[in-house]
Coordinates of C-alpha atoms and ligand atoms in Angstrom, one line a residue:
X5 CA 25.8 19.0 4.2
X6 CA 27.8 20.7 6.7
X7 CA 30.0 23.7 6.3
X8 CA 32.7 22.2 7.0
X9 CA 32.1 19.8 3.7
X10 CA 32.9 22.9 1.9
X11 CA 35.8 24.1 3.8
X12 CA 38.0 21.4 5.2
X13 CA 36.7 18.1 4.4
X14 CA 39.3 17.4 1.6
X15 CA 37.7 16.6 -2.1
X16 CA 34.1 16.8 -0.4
X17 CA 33.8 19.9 -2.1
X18 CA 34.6 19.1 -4.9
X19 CA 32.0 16.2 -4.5
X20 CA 29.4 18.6 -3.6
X21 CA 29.9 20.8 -6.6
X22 CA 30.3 18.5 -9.2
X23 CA 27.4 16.2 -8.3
X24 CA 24.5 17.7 -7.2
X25 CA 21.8 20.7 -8.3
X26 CA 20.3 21.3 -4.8
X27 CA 21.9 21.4 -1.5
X28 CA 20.8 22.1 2.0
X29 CA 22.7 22.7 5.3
X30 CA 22.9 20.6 7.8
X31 CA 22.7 22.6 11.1
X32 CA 23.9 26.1 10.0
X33 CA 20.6 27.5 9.6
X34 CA 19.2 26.2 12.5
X35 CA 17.7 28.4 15.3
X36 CA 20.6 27.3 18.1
X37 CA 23.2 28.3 15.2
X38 CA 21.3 31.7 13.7
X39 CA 19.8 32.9 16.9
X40 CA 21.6 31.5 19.5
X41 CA 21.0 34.5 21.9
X42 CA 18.0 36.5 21.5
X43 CA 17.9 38.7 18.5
X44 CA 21.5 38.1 17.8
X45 CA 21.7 36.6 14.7
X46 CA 24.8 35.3 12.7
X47 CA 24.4 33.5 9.5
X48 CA 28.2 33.5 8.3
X49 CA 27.5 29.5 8.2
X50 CA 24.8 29.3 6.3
X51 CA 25.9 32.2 4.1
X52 CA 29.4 30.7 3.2
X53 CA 27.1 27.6 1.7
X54 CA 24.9 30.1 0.1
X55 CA 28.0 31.8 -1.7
X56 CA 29.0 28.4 -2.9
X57 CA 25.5 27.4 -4.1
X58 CA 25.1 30.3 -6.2
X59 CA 28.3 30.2 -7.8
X60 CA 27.7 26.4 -9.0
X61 CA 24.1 27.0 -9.6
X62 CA 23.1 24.8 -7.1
X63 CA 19.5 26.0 -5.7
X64 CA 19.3 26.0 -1.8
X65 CA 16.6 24.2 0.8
X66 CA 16.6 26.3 3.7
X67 CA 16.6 24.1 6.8
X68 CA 14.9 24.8 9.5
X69 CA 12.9 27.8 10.7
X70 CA 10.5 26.1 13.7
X71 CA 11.4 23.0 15.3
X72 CA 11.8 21.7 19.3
X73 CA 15.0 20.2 18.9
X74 CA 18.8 22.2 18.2
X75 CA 16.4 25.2 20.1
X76 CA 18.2 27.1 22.4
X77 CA 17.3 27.2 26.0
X78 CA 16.6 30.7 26.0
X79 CA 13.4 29.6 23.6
X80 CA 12.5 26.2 25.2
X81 CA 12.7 27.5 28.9
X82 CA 11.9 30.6 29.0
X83 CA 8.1 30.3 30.0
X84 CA 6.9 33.0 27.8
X85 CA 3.5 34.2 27.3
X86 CA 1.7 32.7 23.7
X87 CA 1.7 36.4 22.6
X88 CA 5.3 36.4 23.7
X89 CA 6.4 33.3 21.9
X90 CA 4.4 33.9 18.8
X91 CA 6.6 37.3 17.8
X92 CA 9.5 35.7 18.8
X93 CA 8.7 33.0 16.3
X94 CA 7.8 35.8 13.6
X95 CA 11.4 37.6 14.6
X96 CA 13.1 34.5 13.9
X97 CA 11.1 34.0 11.0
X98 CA 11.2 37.3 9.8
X99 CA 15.0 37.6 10.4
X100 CA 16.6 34.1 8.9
X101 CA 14.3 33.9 6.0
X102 CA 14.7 37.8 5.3
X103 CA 18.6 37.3 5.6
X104 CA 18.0 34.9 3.0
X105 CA 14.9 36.3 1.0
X106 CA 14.9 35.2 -2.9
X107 CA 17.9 32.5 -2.3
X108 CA 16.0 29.7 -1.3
X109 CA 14.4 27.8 -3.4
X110 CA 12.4 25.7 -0.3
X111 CA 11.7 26.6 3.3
X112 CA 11.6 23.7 6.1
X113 CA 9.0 25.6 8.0
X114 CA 8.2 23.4 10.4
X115 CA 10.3 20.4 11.5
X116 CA 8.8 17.2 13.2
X117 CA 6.0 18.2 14.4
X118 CA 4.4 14.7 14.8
X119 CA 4.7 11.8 17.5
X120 CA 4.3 8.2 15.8
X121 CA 0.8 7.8 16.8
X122 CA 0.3 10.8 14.8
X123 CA -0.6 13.5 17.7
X124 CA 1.1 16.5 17.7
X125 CA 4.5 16.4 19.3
X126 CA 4.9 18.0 22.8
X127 CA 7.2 21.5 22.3
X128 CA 7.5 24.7 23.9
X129 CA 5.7 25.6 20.3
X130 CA 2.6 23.2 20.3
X131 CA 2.2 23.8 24.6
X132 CA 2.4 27.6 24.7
X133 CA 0.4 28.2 21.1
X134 CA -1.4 25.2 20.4
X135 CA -1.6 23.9 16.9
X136 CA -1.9 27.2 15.9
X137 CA 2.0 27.9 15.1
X138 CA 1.9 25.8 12.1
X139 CA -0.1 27.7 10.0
X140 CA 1.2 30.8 11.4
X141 CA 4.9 29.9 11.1
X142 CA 3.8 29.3 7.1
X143 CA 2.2 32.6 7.0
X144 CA 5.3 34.3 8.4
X145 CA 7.7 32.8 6.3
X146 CA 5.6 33.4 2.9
X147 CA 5.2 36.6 4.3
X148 CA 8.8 37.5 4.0
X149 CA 10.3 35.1 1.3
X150 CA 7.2 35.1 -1.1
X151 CA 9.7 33.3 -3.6
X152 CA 10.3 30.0 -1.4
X153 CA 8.3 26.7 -1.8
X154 CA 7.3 26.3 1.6
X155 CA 7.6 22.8 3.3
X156 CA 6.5 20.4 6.3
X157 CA 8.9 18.1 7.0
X158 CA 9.3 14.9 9.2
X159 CA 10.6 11.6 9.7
X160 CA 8.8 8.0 9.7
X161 CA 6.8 9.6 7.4
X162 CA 7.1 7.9 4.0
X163 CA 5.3 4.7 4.3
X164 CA 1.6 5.0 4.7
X165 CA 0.8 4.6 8.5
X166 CA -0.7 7.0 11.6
X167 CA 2.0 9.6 11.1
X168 CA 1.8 10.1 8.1
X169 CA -2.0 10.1 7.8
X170 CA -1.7 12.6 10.3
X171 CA 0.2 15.1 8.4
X172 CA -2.0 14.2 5.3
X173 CA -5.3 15.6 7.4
X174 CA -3.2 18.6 8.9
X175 CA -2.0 19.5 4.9
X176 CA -5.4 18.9 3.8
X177 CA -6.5 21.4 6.7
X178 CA -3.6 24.0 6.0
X179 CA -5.0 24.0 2.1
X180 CA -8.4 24.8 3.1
X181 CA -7.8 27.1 5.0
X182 CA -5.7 28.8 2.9
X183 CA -2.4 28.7 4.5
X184 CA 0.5 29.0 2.5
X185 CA 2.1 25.8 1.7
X186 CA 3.8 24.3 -1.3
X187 CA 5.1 21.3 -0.1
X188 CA 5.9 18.7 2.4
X189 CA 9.2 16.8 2.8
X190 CA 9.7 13.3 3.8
X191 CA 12.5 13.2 5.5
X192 CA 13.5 9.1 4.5
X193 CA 16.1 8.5 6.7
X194 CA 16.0 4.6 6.6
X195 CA 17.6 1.2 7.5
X196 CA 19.1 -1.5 5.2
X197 CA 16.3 -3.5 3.6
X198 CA 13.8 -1.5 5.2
X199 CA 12.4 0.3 1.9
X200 CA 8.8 0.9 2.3
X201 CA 6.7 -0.3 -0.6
X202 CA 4.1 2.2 -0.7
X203 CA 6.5 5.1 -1.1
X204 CA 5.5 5.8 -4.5
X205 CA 1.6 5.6 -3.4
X206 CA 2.3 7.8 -0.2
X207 CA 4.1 10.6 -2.3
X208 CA 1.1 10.0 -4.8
X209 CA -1.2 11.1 -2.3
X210 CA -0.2 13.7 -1.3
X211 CA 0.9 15.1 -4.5
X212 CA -3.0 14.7 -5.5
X213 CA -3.6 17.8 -2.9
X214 CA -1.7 19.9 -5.4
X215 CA 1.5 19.8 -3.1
X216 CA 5.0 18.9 -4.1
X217 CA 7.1 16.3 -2.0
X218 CA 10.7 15.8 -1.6
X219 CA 12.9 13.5 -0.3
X220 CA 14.2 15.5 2.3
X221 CA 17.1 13.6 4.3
X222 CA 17.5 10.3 2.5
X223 CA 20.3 7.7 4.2
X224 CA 20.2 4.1 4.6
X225 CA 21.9 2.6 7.5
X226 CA 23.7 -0.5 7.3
X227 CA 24.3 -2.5 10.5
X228 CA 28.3 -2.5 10.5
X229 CA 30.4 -4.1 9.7
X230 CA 29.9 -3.6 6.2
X231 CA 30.2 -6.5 3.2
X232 CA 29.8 -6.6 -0.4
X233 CA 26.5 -7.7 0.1
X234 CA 25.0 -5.2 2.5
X235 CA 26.5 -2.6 -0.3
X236 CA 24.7 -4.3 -3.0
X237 CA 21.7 -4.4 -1.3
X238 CA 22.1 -0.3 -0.3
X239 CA 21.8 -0.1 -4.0
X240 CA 19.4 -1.9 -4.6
X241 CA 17.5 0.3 -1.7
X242 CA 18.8 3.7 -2.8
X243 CA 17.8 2.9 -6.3
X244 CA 13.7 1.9 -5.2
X245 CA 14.2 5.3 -3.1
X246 CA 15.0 7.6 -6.4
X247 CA 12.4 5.5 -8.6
X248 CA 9.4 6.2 -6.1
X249 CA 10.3 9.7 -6.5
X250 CA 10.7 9.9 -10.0
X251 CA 7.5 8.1 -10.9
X252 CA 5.6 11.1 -9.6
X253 CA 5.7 14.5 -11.5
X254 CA 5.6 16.0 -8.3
X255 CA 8.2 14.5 -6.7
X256 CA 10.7 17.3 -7.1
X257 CA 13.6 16.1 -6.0
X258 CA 16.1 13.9 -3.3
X259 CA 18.4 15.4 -1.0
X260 CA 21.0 12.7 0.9
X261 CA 21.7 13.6 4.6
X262 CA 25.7 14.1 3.7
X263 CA 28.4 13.1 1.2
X264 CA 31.2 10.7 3.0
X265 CA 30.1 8.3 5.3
X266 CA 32.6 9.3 7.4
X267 CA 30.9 12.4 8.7
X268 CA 27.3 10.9 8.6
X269 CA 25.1 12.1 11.3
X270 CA 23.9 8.4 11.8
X271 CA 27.6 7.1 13.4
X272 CA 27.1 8.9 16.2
X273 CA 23.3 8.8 16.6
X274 CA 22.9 5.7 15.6
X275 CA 24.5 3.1 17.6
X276 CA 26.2 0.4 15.8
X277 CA 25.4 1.3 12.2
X278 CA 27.2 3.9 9.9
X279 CA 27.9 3.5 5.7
X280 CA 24.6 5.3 5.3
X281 CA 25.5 7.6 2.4
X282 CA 26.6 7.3 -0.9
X283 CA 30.8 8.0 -0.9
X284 CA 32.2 5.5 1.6
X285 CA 34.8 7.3 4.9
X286 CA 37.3 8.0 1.8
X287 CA 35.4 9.7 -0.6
X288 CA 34.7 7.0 -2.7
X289 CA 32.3 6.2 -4.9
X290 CA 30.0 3.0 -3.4
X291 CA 27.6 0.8 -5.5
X292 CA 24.7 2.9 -4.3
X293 CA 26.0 5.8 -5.9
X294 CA 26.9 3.9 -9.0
X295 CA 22.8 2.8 -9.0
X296 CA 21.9 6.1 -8.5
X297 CA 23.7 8.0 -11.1
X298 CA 22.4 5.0 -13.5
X299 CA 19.0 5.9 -12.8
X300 CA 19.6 9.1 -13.1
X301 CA 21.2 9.1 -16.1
X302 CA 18.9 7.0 -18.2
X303 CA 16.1 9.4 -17.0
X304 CA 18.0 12.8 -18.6
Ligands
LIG422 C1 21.1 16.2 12.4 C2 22.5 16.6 11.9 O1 22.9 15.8 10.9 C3 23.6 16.5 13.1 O2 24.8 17.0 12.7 C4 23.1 17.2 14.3 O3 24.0 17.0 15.4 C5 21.7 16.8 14.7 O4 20.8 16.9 13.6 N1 16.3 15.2 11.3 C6 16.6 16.5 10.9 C7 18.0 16.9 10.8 O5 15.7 17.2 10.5 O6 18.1 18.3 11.0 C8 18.9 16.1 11.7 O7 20.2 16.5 11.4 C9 18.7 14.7 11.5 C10 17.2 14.3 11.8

């Protein structure tokens, strides 16, 4: 969610503290927002949604220590040296999950790191260091918050298919060689009628390395306008989402990308659809949320 949920999004807060155990912040721990000038840090954002976790006992998924995207320039074009760029990846690191040591339950470490074909993603990251900054983005962080479940996370990742398999080999890798990751996070952002079927098998596989997964980002964009049927159907869709995961132990948990539709990330990146969440633009509750809490009720 964003900070603003919390603070002037009338009755989202109250939304947000009555319904969920976990939360995560949408952009305020992100490197452009914590570091947005070299070792300046300010995490007044991402501490305000810290404050409020801990007083509703909400735990806290720390998002997102290493990615190419929400970077600021001075990272991305500042053509340093590998030595260069790998402490100031560890002073990131080493700031934003101190600031936070022992109040996040999970850690984002790494952010997208895939293309589709399952290559690693061009990045200032994977061109100045090579693969190299994965593991040693993971050792930092455990390093400094020993406490936090540390995670992978990407999109188009949760059917079984060449990215996927890709970050299934690189895990497998990370394991052997000791590296210290506890998880990986799919991030399930998705499109009306588009659930994958082998969800539940993907998650399974993984989960047989001794990892946990979570559903990291979970929306499901309908093509607007919106009917009664498209709703239905979101059910119906949110509902096989939540099963997969609850049909593995190791599944530990689903996080949706936002409360109110109205301030979904997906209207303005995604042209044409909207409705992706699970309280409609006036804090509603729509049939998906009713099919969640169902579930989610018949499984307590
Ligand atoms: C999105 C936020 O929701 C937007 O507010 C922001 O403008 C761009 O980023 N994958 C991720 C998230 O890991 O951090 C992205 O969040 C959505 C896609």
């Amino acid at each position: 969610m964003s900070t603003a949920d919390l603070q002037s999004r009338g009755g989202i807060s109250q939304i947000v503290n009555r319904e969920f155990d976990c939360v995560t912040p949408e952009n305020a721990m992100k490197w452009d927002a914590v570091e947005s000038a070299r070792g300046q840090y300010n995490f007044r954002e991402g501490d305000i949604l810290v404050n409020n976790a801990q007083q509703h006992g909400q735990k806290v998924r720390g998002h997102t220590l290493v990615w190419h995207s929400q970077l600021p320039h001075w990272v991305s074009n500042g053509h340093f040296s590998a030595a260069e760029l790998r402490t100031i990846m560890q002073n990131h690191i080493n700031a934003t999950a101190g600031h936070f040591r022992g109040k996040i339950y999970a850690w984002d470490v790494v952010n997208e790191i895939f293309n589709e074909d399952g290559t690693l993603r061009q990045s200032v990251f994977s061109s100045t260091l090579g693969k190299s900054f994965v593991a040693d983005a993971f050792r930092y962080t455990h390093a400094v918050d020993p406490s936090a479940k540390l995670y992978i996370n990407d999109y188009n990742v949760e059917g079984i298919n060449a990215k996927s398999t890709a970050m299934y080999n690189l895990v497998k890798e990370l394991l052997a060689s000791g590296v210290p990751i506890n998880g990986v996070g799919f991030q399930t952002h998705l499109s009306l009628g588009q659930m994958h079927q082998d969800l539940q098998r993907n998650i399974e596989r993984f989960a047989a390395l001794g990892l946990d997964v979570a559903l990291t980002e979970v929306d499901i964009a309908v093509h607007l306008p919106v009917d009664a049927s498209k709703l239905a159907q979101q059910a119906r869709d949110y509902e096989s989402v939540f099963r997969a995961c609850l049909a593995v132990p190791r599944c530990v948990g689903v996080t949706v990308w936002g409360i109110s539709d109205r301030y979904s990330w997906i209207i303005q990146f995604s042209q044409g659809n909207g409705a992706p969440l699970l309280f409609d633009d006036n804090n509603r509750e729509k049939p998906a949320y009713t099919a969640v809490k169902n579930l989610l009720s018949g499984h307590h």
